Short mmCIF file of C-alpha atoms in Angstrom, two decimals:
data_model
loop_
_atom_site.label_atom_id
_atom_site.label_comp_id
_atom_site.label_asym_id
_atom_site.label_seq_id
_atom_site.Cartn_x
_atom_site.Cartn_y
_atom_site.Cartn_z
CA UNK A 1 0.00 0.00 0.00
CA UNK A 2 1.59 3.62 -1.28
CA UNK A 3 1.54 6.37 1.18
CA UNK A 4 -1.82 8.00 1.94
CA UNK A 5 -2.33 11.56 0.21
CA UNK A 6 -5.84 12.23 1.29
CA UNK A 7 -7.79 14.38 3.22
CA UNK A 8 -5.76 13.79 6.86
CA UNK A 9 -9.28 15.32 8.89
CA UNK A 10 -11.10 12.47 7.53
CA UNK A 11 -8.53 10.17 8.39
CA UNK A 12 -8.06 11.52 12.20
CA UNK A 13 -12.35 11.10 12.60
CA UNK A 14 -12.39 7.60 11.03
CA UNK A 15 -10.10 6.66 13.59
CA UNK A 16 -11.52 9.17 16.58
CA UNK A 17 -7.53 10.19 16.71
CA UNK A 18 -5.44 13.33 15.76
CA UNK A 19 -3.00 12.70 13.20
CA UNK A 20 -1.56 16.15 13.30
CA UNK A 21 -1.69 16.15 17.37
CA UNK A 22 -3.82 19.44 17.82
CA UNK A 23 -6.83 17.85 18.14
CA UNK A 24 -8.31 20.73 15.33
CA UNK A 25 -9.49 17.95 13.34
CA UNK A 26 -11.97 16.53 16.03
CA UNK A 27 -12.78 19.90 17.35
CA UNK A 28 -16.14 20.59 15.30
CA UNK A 29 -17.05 16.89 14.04
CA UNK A 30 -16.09 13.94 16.30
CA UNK A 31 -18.03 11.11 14.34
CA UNK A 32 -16.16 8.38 11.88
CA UNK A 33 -16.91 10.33 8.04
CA UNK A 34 -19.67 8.91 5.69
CA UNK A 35 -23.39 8.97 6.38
CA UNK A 36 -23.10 6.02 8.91
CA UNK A 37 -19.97 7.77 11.14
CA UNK A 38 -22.58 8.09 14.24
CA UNK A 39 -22.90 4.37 14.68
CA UNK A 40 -19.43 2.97 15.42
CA UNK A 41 -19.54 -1.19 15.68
CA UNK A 42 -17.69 -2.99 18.30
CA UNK A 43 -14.01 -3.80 17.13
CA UNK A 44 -12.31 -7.44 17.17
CA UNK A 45 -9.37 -8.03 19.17
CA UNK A 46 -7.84 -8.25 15.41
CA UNK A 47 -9.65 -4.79 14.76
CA UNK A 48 -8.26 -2.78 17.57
CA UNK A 49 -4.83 -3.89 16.85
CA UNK A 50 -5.27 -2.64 12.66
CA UNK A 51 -6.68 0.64 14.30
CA UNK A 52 -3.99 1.32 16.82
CA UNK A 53 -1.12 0.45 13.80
CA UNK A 54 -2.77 2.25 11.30
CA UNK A 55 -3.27 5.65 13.55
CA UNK A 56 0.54 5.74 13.91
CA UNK A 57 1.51 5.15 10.41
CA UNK A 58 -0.68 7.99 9.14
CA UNK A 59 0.49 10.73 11.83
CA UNK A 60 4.09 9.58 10.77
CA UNK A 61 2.93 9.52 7.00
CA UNK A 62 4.43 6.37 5.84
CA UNK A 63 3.59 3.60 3.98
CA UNK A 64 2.91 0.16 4.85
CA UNK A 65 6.32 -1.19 3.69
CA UNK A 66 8.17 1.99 5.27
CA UNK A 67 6.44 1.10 8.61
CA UNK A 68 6.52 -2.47 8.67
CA UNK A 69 10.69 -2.04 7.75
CA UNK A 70 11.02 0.26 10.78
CA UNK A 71 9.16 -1.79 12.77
CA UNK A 72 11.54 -4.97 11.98
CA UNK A 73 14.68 -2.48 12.51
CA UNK A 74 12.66 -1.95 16.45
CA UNK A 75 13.09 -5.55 16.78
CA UNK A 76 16.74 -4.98 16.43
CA UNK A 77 17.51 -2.77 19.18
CA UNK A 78 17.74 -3.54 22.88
CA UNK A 79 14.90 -2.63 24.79
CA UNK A 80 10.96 -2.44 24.92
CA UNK A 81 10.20 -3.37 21.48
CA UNK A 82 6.72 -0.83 20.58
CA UNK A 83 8.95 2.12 22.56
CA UNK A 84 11.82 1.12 19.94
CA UNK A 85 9.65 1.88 17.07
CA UNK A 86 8.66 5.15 18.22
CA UNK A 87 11.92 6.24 18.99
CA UNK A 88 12.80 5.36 15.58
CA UNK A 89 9.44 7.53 13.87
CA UNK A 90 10.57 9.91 16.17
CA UNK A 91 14.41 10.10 14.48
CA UNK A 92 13.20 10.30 10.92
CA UNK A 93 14.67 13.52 9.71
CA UNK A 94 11.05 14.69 8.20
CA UNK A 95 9.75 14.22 11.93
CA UNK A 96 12.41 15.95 13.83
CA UNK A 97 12.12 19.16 11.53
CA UNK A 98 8.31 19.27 12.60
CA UNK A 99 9.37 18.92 15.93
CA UNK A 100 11.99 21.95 15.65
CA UNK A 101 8.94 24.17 14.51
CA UNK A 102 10.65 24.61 10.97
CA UNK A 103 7.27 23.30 9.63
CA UNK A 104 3.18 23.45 10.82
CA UNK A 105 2.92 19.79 10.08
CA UNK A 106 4.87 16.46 9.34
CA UNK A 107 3.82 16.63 5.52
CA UNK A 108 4.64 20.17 5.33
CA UNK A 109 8.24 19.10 6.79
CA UNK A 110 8.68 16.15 4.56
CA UNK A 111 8.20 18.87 1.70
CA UNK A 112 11.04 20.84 3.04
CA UNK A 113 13.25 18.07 3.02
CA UNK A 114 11.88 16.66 -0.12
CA UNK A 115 13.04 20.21 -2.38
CA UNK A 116 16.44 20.40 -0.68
CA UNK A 117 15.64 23.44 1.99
CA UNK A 118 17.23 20.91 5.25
CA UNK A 119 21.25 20.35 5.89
CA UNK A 120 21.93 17.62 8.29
CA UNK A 121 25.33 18.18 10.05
CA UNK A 122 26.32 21.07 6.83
CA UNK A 123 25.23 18.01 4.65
CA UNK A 124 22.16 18.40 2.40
CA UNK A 125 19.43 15.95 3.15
CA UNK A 126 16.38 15.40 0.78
CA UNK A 127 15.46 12.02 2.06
CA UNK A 128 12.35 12.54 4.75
CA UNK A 129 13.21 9.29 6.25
CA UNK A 130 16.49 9.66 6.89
CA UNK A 131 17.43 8.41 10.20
CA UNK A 132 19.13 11.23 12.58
CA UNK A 133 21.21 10.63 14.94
CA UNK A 134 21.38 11.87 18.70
CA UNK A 135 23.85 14.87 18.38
CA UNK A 136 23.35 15.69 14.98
CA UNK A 137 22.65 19.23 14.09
CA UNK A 138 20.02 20.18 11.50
CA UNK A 139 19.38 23.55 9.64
CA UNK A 140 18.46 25.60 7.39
CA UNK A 141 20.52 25.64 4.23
CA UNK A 142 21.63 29.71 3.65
CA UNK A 143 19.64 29.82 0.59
CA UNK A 144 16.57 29.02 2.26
CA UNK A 145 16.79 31.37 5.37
CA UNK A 146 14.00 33.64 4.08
CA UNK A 147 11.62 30.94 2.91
CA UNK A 148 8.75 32.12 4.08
CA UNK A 149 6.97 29.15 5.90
CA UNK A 150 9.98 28.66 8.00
CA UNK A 151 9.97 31.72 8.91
CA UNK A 152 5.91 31.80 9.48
CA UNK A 153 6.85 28.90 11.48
CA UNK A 154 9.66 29.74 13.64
CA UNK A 155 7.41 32.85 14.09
CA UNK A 156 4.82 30.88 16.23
CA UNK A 157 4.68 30.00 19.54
CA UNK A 158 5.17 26.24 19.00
CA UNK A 159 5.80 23.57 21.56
CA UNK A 160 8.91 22.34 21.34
CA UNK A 161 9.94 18.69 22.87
CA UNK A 162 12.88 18.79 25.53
CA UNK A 163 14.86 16.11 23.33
CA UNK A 164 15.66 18.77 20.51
CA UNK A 165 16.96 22.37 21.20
CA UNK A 166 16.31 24.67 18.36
CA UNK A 167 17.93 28.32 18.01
CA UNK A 168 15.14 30.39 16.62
CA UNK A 169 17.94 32.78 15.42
CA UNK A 170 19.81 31.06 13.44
CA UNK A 171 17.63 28.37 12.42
CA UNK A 172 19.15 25.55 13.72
CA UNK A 173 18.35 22.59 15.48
CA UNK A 174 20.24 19.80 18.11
CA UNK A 175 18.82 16.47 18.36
CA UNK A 176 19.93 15.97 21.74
CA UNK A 177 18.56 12.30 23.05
CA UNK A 178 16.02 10.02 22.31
CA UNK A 179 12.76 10.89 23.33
CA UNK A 180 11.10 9.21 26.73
CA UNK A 181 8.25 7.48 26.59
CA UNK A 182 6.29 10.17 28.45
CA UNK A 183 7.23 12.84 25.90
CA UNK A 184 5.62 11.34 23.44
CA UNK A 185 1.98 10.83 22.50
CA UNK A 186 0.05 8.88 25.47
CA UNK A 187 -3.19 8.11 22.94
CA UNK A 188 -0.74 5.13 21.25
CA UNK A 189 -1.05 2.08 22.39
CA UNK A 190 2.41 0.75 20.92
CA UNK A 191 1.86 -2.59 23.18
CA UNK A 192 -1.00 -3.66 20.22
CA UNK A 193 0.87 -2.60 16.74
CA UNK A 194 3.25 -5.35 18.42
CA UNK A 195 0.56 -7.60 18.60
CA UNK A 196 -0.60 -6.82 15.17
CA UNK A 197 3.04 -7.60 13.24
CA UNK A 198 3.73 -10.71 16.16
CA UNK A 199 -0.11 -12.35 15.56
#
């Protein structure tokens, strides 16, 4: 399955979730989309686990391959294996220049790195799932210092996570540790995508 390109509101109601983790897209309609969103059926066990995985794969915006190849990559690493595979959505470079507040969203971010506007470490980086590393510095490239979303942006008063420090000024970013648990969103249930992949 490609990556979804759709309407992302539609996508946060279907599954009662925000994607983009403001909550605007539940704010006026909370119902599933279509003319039978009001009457929800009970999920399977099988259900609830499809939900939970397919919630996080659209707020991080990959594709079913993408995610399942991360989640393998999880397995890997010492440690809790569902907090593994956030850590590692959380280090894709597309996701850590959302969190620096050098875009509004995660597809307006993967844009950025997509045309070239993002240096990792002085290096230019146009792969949004590049995998950052703690300690890595990423900025601004100098011919995109005026672009005028980053600085819309950089402009607001974001929120930004404790594991990256960001220098408004000269548009720069640290990605300082790996995130805890806590930090991150407490909606997922990462416990059940690991029941999903190890059914």
């Amino acid at each position: 399955m490609s990556r979804y390109i759709g309407p992302v509101f539609k996508k946060s109601r279907r599954y009662g979730f925000s994607t983009l983790e403001t909550g605007k897209e539940l704010r006026h309609k909370t119902q599933a989309p279509g003319i039978h969103g009001t009457s929800r059926r009970k999920l399977s066990e099988y259900g609830v686990q499809l939900q939970e995985k397919q919630k996080v794969r659209f707020m991080y915006g990959l594709s079913e391959k993408q995610f399942r190849k991360t989640f393998d990559a999880a397995g890997k690493m010492q440690g809790i294996h569902g907090i593994n595979l956030l850590i590692l959505l959380e280090s894709r470079l597309d996701n850590l220049v959302y969190r620096m507040g050098f875009a509004k969203t995660r597809k307006a971010a993967r844009q950025l790195v997509n045309h070239g506007h993002i240096l990792v470490d002085g290096k230019k980086v146009n792969i949004p799932s590049f995998r950052v590393k703690v300690g890595s510095v990423i900025s601004v490239k100098e011919g995109s210092l005026d672009h005028p979303v980053i600085n819309e942006c950089l402009g607001m008063d974001i929120n930004i996570p404790a594991f990256v420090e960001v220098d408004k000024t000269k548009k720069t970013g640290t990605y300082l540790r790996y995130p805890e648990r806590e930090e991150l969103n407490n909606e997922i249930n990462e416990a059940l995508i690991v029941e999903y992949y190890n059914r």
